[in-house]
Amino acid sequence: MLLRLDRILSDAGTASRSEARLLVQRGLVTVDGAVPASAREKFDPTAAEILVRGVPVRWQVRHVLLMNKPAGVVTSTEDPRDRTVMDLLPEPWRDLDLFPVGRLDKDTEGLLLLTDDGRLAHRLTAPRHEVPKRYYARVEGVLTGEDREAFHRGIVLRDGTRCRPAELELLEGGTAALVTVTEGKYHQVKRMLAAVGKPVTYLERRALGPLELDDALGRGEVRELSGEEIDALEAAL
Ligand code: URA
């Protein structure tokens, strides 16, 4: 199996793909004792001896999957009562040690990442990275420009918790909106909209950083992210 050197180094958790390219350019990487000309060169990671600053790279396959989560399944690896997102995984991914990155409520649909890369998952959910998440919400009542301003200033939840400033783009005459947040508090979007008196009746995550849900992926379906998508995700961190 031949893989690009930047992919091997990022799979190993040694560096992001762009960092890997810099390491190669600086001559800090050797493959079987020689300095490769480019991070685009391909090698067999199971056979080649790859060193970064003289330290062996331990390659492992890394998976990052994008799921279009349907309502009615819980975001966890196992559950005594409910079906989980893991139950939706087709055969090739079933036996891997994948886990969901962050969580969507049982009744929330849309974009959910699953991975076996703990470092990536940690960085994506760490509050300091502020990866924007965009949700489509339908509400009871009608959202107004005042609500938009309140989101901009930072909503104070009913329990007194202050949220970071968020964007609220009104849709469908104010009965729906796109909400963009940069944090992941428990039931965050539902609690923010409840705080302005407009309870959520439907919620779907449409985007996470540079990744968007598109029509090609049906509800309940999963696909691997491409190398370019993983690059874009890491660049957003
Ligand atoms: N905010 C919520 O309230 N629920 C979700 O599932 C995600 C964000």
PDB file of C-alpha atoms and ligand atoms in Angstrom:
ATOM      1  CA  MET A   1       0.000   0.000   0.000  1.00  0.00           C
ATOM      2  CA  LEU A   2       1.480   3.329  -1.058  1.00  0.00           C
ATOM      3  CA  LEU A   3       0.511   6.538   0.698  1.00  0.00           C
ATOM      4  CA  ARG A   4       1.759  10.106   0.407  1.00  0.00           C
ATOM      5  CA  LEU A   5       4.357  10.988   3.022  1.00  0.00           C
ATOM      6  CA  ASP A   6       2.324  13.944   4.364  1.00  0.00           C
ATOM      7  CA  ARG A   7      -0.641  11.605   4.803  1.00  0.00           C
ATOM      8  CA  ILE A   8       1.523   9.038   6.631  1.00  0.00           C
ATOM      9  CA  LEU A   9       2.859  11.681   9.030  1.00  0.00           C
ATOM     10  CA  SER A  10      -0.579  13.095   9.740  1.00  0.00           C
ATOM     11  CA  ASP A  11      -2.108   9.609  10.196  1.00  0.00           C
ATOM     12  CA  ALA A  12       0.659   8.933  12.714  1.00  0.00           C
ATOM     13  CA  GLY A  13      -0.304  12.074  14.629  1.00  0.00           C
ATOM     14  CA  THR A  14       3.224  13.425  14.094  1.00  0.00           C
ATOM     15  CA  ALA A  15       2.153  16.575  12.268  1.00  0.00           C
ATOM     16  CA  SER A  16      -0.732  18.042  10.316  1.00  0.00           C
ATOM     17  CA  ARG A  17      -0.356  17.652   6.558  1.00  0.00           C
ATOM     18  CA  SER A  18       0.870  21.224   6.129  1.00  0.00           C
ATOM     19  CA  GLU A  19       3.326  20.852   9.027  1.00  0.00           C
ATOM     20  CA  ALA A  20       4.485  17.584   7.441  1.00  0.00           C
ATOM     21  CA  ARG A  21       5.274  19.401   4.212  1.00  0.00           C
ATOM     22  CA  LEU A  22       7.401  21.933   6.135  1.00  0.00           C
ATOM     23  CA  LEU A  23       9.247  19.160   7.982  1.00  0.00           C
ATOM     24  CA  VAL A  24      10.103  17.516   4.654  1.00  0.00           C
ATOM     25  CA  GLN A  25      11.174  20.827   3.077  1.00  0.00           C
ATOM     26  CA  ARG A  26      13.506  21.442   6.015  1.00  0.00           C
ATOM     27  CA  GLY A  27      15.109  18.028   5.515  1.00  0.00           C
ATOM     28  CA  LEU A  28      13.974  16.780   8.938  1.00  0.00           C
ATOM     29  CA  VAL A  29      12.368  13.619   7.550  1.00  0.00           C
ATOM     30  CA  THR A  30      14.205  10.569   6.249  1.00  0.00           C
ATOM     31  CA  VAL A  31      12.770   7.506   4.551  1.00  0.00           C
ATOM     32  CA  ASP A  32      15.039   4.444   4.561  1.00  0.00           C
ATOM     33  CA  GLY A  33      17.976   6.728   5.267  1.00  0.00           C
ATOM     34  CA  ALA A  34      17.366   9.212   2.446  1.00  0.00           C
ATOM     35  CA  VAL A  35      15.788  12.667   2.497  1.00  0.00           C
ATOM     36  CA  PRO A  36      12.714  12.598   0.216  1.00  0.00           C
ATOM     37  CA  ALA A  37      12.363  15.336  -2.394  1.00  0.00           C
ATOM     38  CA  SER A  38       8.753  16.102  -1.537  1.00  0.00           C
ATOM     39  CA  ALA A  39       6.025  15.287   0.979  1.00  0.00           C
ATOM     40  CA  ARG A  40       3.975  14.164  -2.028  1.00  0.00           C
ATOM     41  CA  GLU A  41       6.249  11.180  -2.626  1.00  0.00           C
ATOM     42  CA  LYS A  42       4.545   7.881  -1.871  1.00  0.00           C
ATOM     43  CA  PHE A  43       5.844   5.122   0.390  1.00  0.00           C
ATOM     44  CA  ASP A  44       4.591   1.931   1.961  1.00  0.00           C
ATOM     45  CA  PRO A  45       4.111   2.921   5.636  1.00  0.00           C
ATOM     46  CA  THR A  46       4.139  -0.716   6.738  1.00  0.00           C
ATOM     47  CA  ALA A  47       7.591  -1.321   5.206  1.00  0.00           C
ATOM     48  CA  ALA A  48       9.551   1.948   5.014  1.00  0.00           C
ATOM     49  CA  GLU A  49      11.604   3.219   7.946  1.00  0.00           C
ATOM     50  CA  ILE A  50      10.436   6.799   8.387  1.00  0.00           C
ATOM     51  CA  LEU A  51      12.195   9.069  10.880  1.00  0.00           C
ATOM     52  CA  VAL A  52      11.346  12.632  11.906  1.00  0.00           C
ATOM     53  CA  ARG A  53      14.294  14.366  13.559  1.00  0.00           C
ATOM     54  CA  GLY A  54      15.742  10.872  13.960  1.00  0.00           C
ATOM     55  CA  VAL A  55      12.677   9.519  15.802  1.00  0.00           C
ATOM     56  CA  PRO A  56      10.768   6.615  14.193  1.00  0.00           C
ATOM     57  CA  VAL A  57       7.220   7.367  13.076  1.00  0.00           C
ATOM     58  CA  ARG A  58       4.627   4.865  14.218  1.00  0.00           C
ATOM     59  CA  TRP A  59       2.074   4.860  11.445  1.00  0.00           C
ATOM     60  CA  GLN A  60      -1.502   3.782  11.981  1.00  0.00           C
ATOM     61  CA  VAL A  61      -4.521   4.151   9.766  1.00  0.00           C
ATOM     62  CA  ARG A  62      -6.526   7.121  10.853  1.00  0.00           C
ATOM     63  CA  HIS A  63     -10.201   7.405   9.995  1.00  0.00           C
ATOM     64  CA  VAL A  64     -12.340  10.513   9.988  1.00  0.00           C
ATOM     65  CA  LEU A  65     -15.916   9.892   8.922  1.00  0.00           C
ATOM     66  CA  LEU A  66     -18.721  12.320   8.235  1.00  0.00           C
ATOM     67  CA  MET A  67     -22.206  11.079   9.120  1.00  0.00           C
ATOM     68  CA  ASN A  68     -25.525  12.633   8.253  1.00  0.00           C
ATOM     69  CA  LYS A  69     -27.179  11.716  11.556  1.00  0.00           C
ATOM     70  CA  PRO A  70     -30.894  11.006  11.514  1.00  0.00           C
ATOM     71  CA  ALA A  71     -33.219  11.758  14.433  1.00  0.00           C
ATOM     72  CA  GLY A  72     -33.903   8.900  16.856  1.00  0.00           C
ATOM     73  CA  VAL A  73     -30.353   7.668  17.473  1.00  0.00           C
ATOM     74  CA  VAL A  74     -28.132   8.735  20.351  1.00  0.00           C
ATOM     75  CA  THR A  75     -24.584  10.048  19.962  1.00  0.00           C
ATOM     76  CA  SER A  76     -22.628   7.544  21.996  1.00  0.00           C
ATOM     77  CA  THR A  77     -20.729   4.324  21.444  1.00  0.00           C
ATOM     78  CA  GLU A  78     -23.230   2.210  23.364  1.00  0.00           C
ATOM     79  CA  ASP A  79     -26.539   2.658  25.082  1.00  0.00           C
ATOM     80  CA  PRO A  80     -28.702   0.236  27.082  1.00  0.00           C
ATOM     81  CA  ARG A  81     -31.977   1.447  25.503  1.00  0.00           C
ATOM     82  CA  ASP A  82     -31.520   3.389  22.307  1.00  0.00           C
ATOM     83  CA  ARG A  83     -29.912   2.757  18.958  1.00  0.00           C
ATOM     84  CA  THR A  84     -26.618   4.628  18.690  1.00  0.00           C
ATOM     85  CA  VAL A  85     -24.838   6.293  15.789  1.00  0.00           C
ATOM     86  CA  MET A  86     -22.426   3.329  15.841  1.00  0.00           C
ATOM     87  CA  ASP A  87     -25.313   1.014  14.889  1.00  0.00           C
ATOM     88  CA  LEU A  88     -25.622   2.936  11.605  1.00  0.00           C
ATOM     89  CA  LEU A  89     -22.036   2.272  10.523  1.00  0.00           C
ATOM     90  CA  PRO A  90     -21.687  -0.049   7.534  1.00  0.00           C
ATOM     91  CA  GLU A  91     -19.465  -3.117   7.786  1.00  0.00           C
ATOM     92  CA  PRO A  92     -16.050  -1.718   6.811  1.00  0.00           C
ATOM     93  CA  TRP A  93     -16.140   0.741   9.716  1.00  0.00           C
ATOM     94  CA  ARG A  94     -17.932  -1.375  12.325  1.00  0.00           C
ATOM     95  CA  ASP A  95     -14.888  -3.058  13.798  1.00  0.00           C
ATOM     96  CA  LEU A  96     -12.745   0.075  14.128  1.00  0.00           C
ATOM     97  CA  ASP A  97     -12.413   1.912  17.422  1.00  0.00           C
ATOM     98  CA  LEU A  98     -14.371   4.899  16.212  1.00  0.00           C
ATOM     99  CA  PHE A  99     -16.156   7.347  18.458  1.00  0.00           C
ATOM    100  CA  PRO A 100     -18.259  10.454  17.836  1.00  0.00           C
ATOM    101  CA  VAL A 101     -16.661  13.913  18.027  1.00  0.00           C
ATOM    102  CA  GLY A 102     -18.860  15.971  20.349  1.00  0.00           C
ATOM    103  CA  ARG A 103     -22.532  15.129  20.416  1.00  0.00           C
ATOM    104  CA  LEU A 104     -25.861  15.868  18.818  1.00  0.00           C
ATOM    105  CA  ASP A 105     -29.095  15.325  20.764  1.00  0.00           C
ATOM    106  CA  LYS A 106     -31.204  12.287  19.971  1.00  0.00           C
ATOM    107  CA  ASP A 107     -33.697  14.414  18.027  1.00  0.00           C
ATOM    108  CA  THR A 108     -31.038  16.550  16.266  1.00  0.00           C
ATOM    109  CA  GLU A 109     -30.060  15.641  12.702  1.00  0.00           C
ATOM    110  CA  GLY A 110     -27.123  16.454  10.478  1.00  0.00           C
ATOM    111  CA  LEU A 111     -23.361  16.636  10.394  1.00  0.00           C
ATOM    112  CA  LEU A 112     -21.512  14.475  12.897  1.00  0.00           C
ATOM    113  CA  LEU A 113     -17.859  13.422  12.740  1.00  0.00           C
ATOM    114  CA  LEU A 114     -16.614  10.039  13.932  1.00  0.00           C
ATOM    115  CA  THR A 115     -12.942   9.226  14.267  1.00  0.00           C
ATOM    116  CA  ASP A 116     -10.372   6.992  15.916  1.00  0.00           C
ATOM    117  CA  ASP A 117      -7.985   9.946  16.314  1.00  0.00           C
ATOM    118  CA  GLY A 118      -8.258  11.131  19.913  1.00  0.00           C
ATOM    119  CA  ARG A 119      -5.951  14.083  19.320  1.00  0.00           C
ATOM    120  CA  LEU A 120      -8.067  15.451  16.482  1.00  0.00           C
ATOM    121  CA  ALA A 121     -11.296  14.903  18.458  1.00  0.00           C
ATOM    122  CA  HIS A 122      -9.848  16.692  21.449  1.00  0.00           C
ATOM    123  CA  ARG A 123      -8.729  19.667  19.400  1.00  0.00           C
ATOM    124  CA  LEU A 124     -12.111  19.906  17.649  1.00  0.00           C
ATOM    125  CA  THR A 125     -14.029  20.006  20.907  1.00  0.00           C
ATOM    126  CA  ALA A 126     -11.605  22.158  22.952  1.00  0.00           C
ATOM    127  CA  PRO A 127     -13.302  25.518  23.667  1.00  0.00           C
ATOM    128  CA  ARG A 128     -10.181  27.524  22.834  1.00  0.00           C
ATOM    129  CA  HIS A 129     -10.260  26.391  19.180  1.00  0.00           C
ATOM    130  CA  GLU A 130     -13.661  27.970  18.592  1.00  0.00           C
ATOM    131  CA  VAL A 131     -14.521  25.951  15.480  1.00  0.00           C
ATOM    132  CA  PRO A 132     -17.796  27.507  14.256  1.00  0.00           C
ATOM    133  CA  LYS A 133     -20.797  25.190  14.085  1.00  0.00           C
ATOM    134  CA  ARG A 134     -23.824  26.179  12.041  1.00  0.00           C
ATOM    135  CA  TYR A 135     -27.312  24.881  12.784  1.00  0.00           C
ATOM    136  CA  TYR A 136     -30.633  25.219  11.018  1.00  0.00           C
ATOM    137  CA  ALA A 137     -33.393  25.604  13.617  1.00  0.00           C
ATOM    138  CA  ARG A 138     -37.169  25.879  13.347  1.00  0.00           C
ATOM    139  CA  VAL A 139     -38.867  27.481  16.319  1.00  0.00           C
ATOM    140  CA  GLU A 140     -42.217  28.156  17.932  1.00  0.00           C
ATOM    141  CA  GLY A 141     -43.029  31.843  17.561  1.00  0.00           C
ATOM    142  CA  VAL A 142     -41.273  34.375  15.342  1.00  0.00           C
ATOM    143  CA  LEU A 143     -37.643  35.441  15.686  1.00  0.00           C
ATOM    144  CA  THR A 144     -36.905  39.152  15.337  1.00  0.00           C
ATOM    145  CA  GLY A 145     -34.061  41.571  14.735  1.00  0.00           C
ATOM    146  CA  GLU A 146     -33.947  42.094  18.509  1.00  0.00           C
ATOM    147  CA  ASP A 147     -33.248  38.390  18.975  1.00  0.00           C
ATOM    148  CA  ARG A 148     -30.451  38.713  16.408  1.00  0.00           C
ATOM    149  CA  GLU A 149     -28.938  41.577  18.413  1.00  0.00           C
ATOM    150  CA  ALA A 150     -29.235  39.567  21.643  1.00  0.00           C
ATOM    151  CA  PHE A 151     -27.374  36.658  20.008  1.00  0.00           C
ATOM    152  CA  HIS A 152     -24.723  39.098  18.832  1.00  0.00           C
ATOM    153  CA  ARG A 153     -24.205  40.462  22.343  1.00  0.00           C
ATOM    154  CA  GLY A 154     -24.120  36.969  23.887  1.00  0.00           C
ATOM    155  CA  ILE A 155     -27.184  35.162  25.204  1.00  0.00           C
ATOM    156  CA  VAL A 156     -27.546  34.603  28.940  1.00  0.00           C
ATOM    157  CA  LEU A 157     -29.170  31.194  29.441  1.00  0.00           C
ATOM    158  CA  ARG A 158     -31.990  30.711  31.945  1.00  0.00           C
ATOM    159  CA  ASP A 159     -29.534  29.282  34.487  1.00  0.00           C
ATOM    160  CA  GLY A 160     -27.403  32.439  34.221  1.00  0.00           C
ATOM    161  CA  THR A 161     -24.671  30.982  31.966  1.00  0.00           C
ATOM    162  CA  ARG A 162     -23.359  33.557  29.499  1.00  0.00           C
ATOM    163  CA  CYS A 163     -22.737  32.329  25.936  1.00  0.00           C
ATOM    164  CA  ARG A 164     -20.205  33.699  23.509  1.00  0.00           C
ATOM    165  CA  PRO A 165     -21.545  36.027  20.818  1.00  0.00           C
ATOM    166  CA  ALA A 166     -23.319  34.020  18.126  1.00  0.00           C
ATOM    167  CA  GLU A 167     -24.876  34.721  14.754  1.00  0.00           C
ATOM    168  CA  LEU A 168     -28.577  34.406  14.096  1.00  0.00           C
ATOM    169  CA  GLU A 169     -29.700  34.631  10.471  1.00  0.00           C
ATOM    170  CA  LEU A 170     -33.474  34.762  10.211  1.00  0.00           C
ATOM    171  CA  LEU A 171     -35.196  32.563   7.641  1.00  0.00           C
ATOM    172  CA  GLU A 172     -38.771  31.754   6.607  1.00  0.00           C
ATOM    173  CA  GLY A 173     -40.228  34.956   8.069  1.00  0.00           C
ATOM    174  CA  GLY A 174     -38.491  34.384  11.422  1.00  0.00           C
ATOM    175  CA  THR A 175     -39.970  30.921  12.045  1.00  0.00           C
ATOM    176  CA  ALA A 176     -36.548  29.417  11.331  1.00  0.00           C
ATOM    177  CA  ALA A 177     -32.918  30.538  11.495  1.00  0.00           C
ATOM    178  CA  LEU A 178     -29.300  29.628  10.898  1.00  0.00           C
ATOM    179  CA  VAL A 179     -27.487  29.800  14.223  1.00  0.00           C
ATOM    180  CA  THR A 180     -23.678  29.858  14.289  1.00  0.00           C
ATOM    181  CA  VAL A 181     -21.974  29.174  17.614  1.00  0.00           C
ATOM    182  CA  THR A 182     -18.320  28.707  18.559  1.00  0.00           C
ATOM    183  CA  GLU A 183     -18.804  26.601  21.663  1.00  0.00           C
ATOM    184  CA  GLY A 184     -20.559  23.369  22.544  1.00  0.00           C
ATOM    185  CA  LYS A 185     -22.479  23.685  25.783  1.00  0.00           C
ATOM    186  CA  TYR A 186     -25.074  21.022  26.628  1.00  0.00           C
ATOM    187  CA  HIS A 187     -28.236  21.590  24.503  1.00  0.00           C
ATOM    188  CA  GLN A 188     -26.684  24.911  23.587  1.00  0.00           C
ATOM    189  CA  VAL A 189     -28.770  25.998  20.609  1.00  0.00           C
ATOM    190  CA  LYS A 190     -32.052  24.862  22.151  1.00  0.00           C
ATOM    191  CA  ARG A 191     -31.256  26.679  25.394  1.00  0.00           C
ATOM    192  CA  MET A 192     -30.188  29.865  23.563  1.00  0.00           C
ATOM    193  CA  LEU A 193     -33.421  29.973  21.585  1.00  0.00           C
ATOM    194  CA  ALA A 194     -35.470  29.080  24.670  1.00  0.00           C
ATOM    195  CA  ALA A 195     -33.789  32.036  26.429  1.00  0.00           C
ATOM    196  CA  VAL A 196     -35.380  34.418  23.888  1.00  0.00           C
ATOM    197  CA  GLY A 197     -38.739  32.663  24.263  1.00  0.00           C
ATOM    198  CA  LYS A 198     -38.633  30.697  20.968  1.00  0.00           C
ATOM    199  CA  PRO A 199     -38.375  26.967  21.731  1.00  0.00           C
ATOM    200  CA  VAL A 200     -36.822  24.788  19.036  1.00  0.00           C
ATOM    201  CA  THR A 201     -39.109  22.392  17.187  1.00  0.00           C
ATOM    202  CA  TYR A 202     -36.471  21.044  14.781  1.00  0.00           C
ATOM    203  CA  LEU A 203     -32.652  21.187  14.744  1.00  0.00           C
ATOM    204  CA  GLU A 204     -30.092  20.148  12.147  1.00  0.00           C
ATOM    205  CA  ARG A 205     -26.332  20.778  12.128  1.00  0.00           C
ATOM    206  CA  ARG A 206     -25.383  22.005   8.664  1.00  0.00           C
ATOM    207  CA  ALA A 207     -21.685  22.878   9.048  1.00  0.00           C
ATOM    208  CA  LEU A 208     -18.643  22.343  11.246  1.00  0.00           C
ATOM    209  CA  GLY A 209     -15.705  24.627  10.445  1.00  0.00           C
ATOM    210  CA  PRO A 210     -15.029  24.204   6.711  1.00  0.00           C
ATOM    211  CA  LEU A 211     -17.189  21.051   6.400  1.00  0.00           C
ATOM    212  CA  GLU A 212     -20.735  21.343   5.113  1.00  0.00           C
ATOM    213  CA  LEU A 213     -23.525  18.851   4.870  1.00  0.00           C
ATOM    214  CA  ASP A 214     -24.415  18.321   1.228  1.00  0.00           C
ATOM    215  CA  ASP A 215     -27.291  16.567  -0.517  1.00  0.00           C
ATOM    216  CA  ALA A 216     -25.029  13.776  -1.780  1.00  0.00           C
ATOM    217  CA  LEU A 217     -25.014  12.150   1.664  1.00  0.00           C
ATOM    218  CA  GLY A 218     -28.435  10.819   2.624  1.00  0.00           C
ATOM    219  CA  ARG A 219     -29.748  10.729   6.196  1.00  0.00           C
ATOM    220  CA  GLY A 220     -28.052   7.918   8.099  1.00  0.00           C
ATOM    221  CA  GLU A 221     -25.232   7.648   5.537  1.00  0.00           C
ATOM    222  CA  VAL A 222     -21.516   7.929   6.236  1.00  0.00           C
ATOM    223  CA  ARG A 223     -18.425   8.686   4.163  1.00  0.00           C
ATOM    224  CA  GLU A 224     -14.696   9.117   4.803  1.00  0.00           C
ATOM    225  CA  LEU A 225     -13.355  12.676   4.648  1.00  0.00           C
ATOM    226  CA  SER A 226     -10.897  13.275   1.820  1.00  0.00           C
ATOM    227  CA  GLY A 227      -7.298  14.292   2.556  1.00  0.00           C
ATOM    228  CA  GLU A 228      -8.153  17.829   1.427  1.00  0.00           C
ATOM    229  CA  GLU A 229     -11.103  17.993   3.827  1.00  0.00           C
ATOM    230  CA  ILE A 230      -8.918  16.812   6.718  1.00  0.00           C
ATOM    231  CA  ASP A 231      -6.343  19.462   5.754  1.00  0.00           C
ATOM    232  CA  ALA A 232      -9.029  22.163   5.778  1.00  0.00           C
ATOM    233  CA  LEU A 233     -10.327  20.960   9.132  1.00  0.00           C
ATOM    234  CA  GLU A 234      -6.862  21.028  10.688  1.00  0.00           C
ATOM    235  CA  ALA A 235      -6.179  24.455   9.215  1.00  0.00           C
ATOM    236  CA  ALA A 236      -9.326  25.707  10.984  1.00  0.00           C
ATOM    237  CA  LEU A 237      -7.962  24.637  14.389  1.00  0.00           C
TER     238      LEU A 237
HETATM  239  N1  URA B   1     -27.443  22.381  20.408  1.00  0.00           N
HETATM  240  C1  URA B   1     -28.490  21.680  20.881  1.00  0.00           C
HETATM  241  O1  URA B   1     -29.326  22.197  21.600  1.00  0.00           O
HETATM  242  N2  URA B   1     -28.601  20.398  20.510  1.00  0.00           N
HETATM  243  C2  URA B   1     -27.740  19.769  19.679  1.00  0.00           C
HETATM  244  O2  URA B   1     -27.913  18.598  19.371  1.00  0.00           O
HETATM  245  C3  URA B   1     -26.649  20.531  19.204  1.00  0.00           C
HETATM  246  C4  URA B   1     -26.520  21.829  19.581  1.00  0.00           C
END
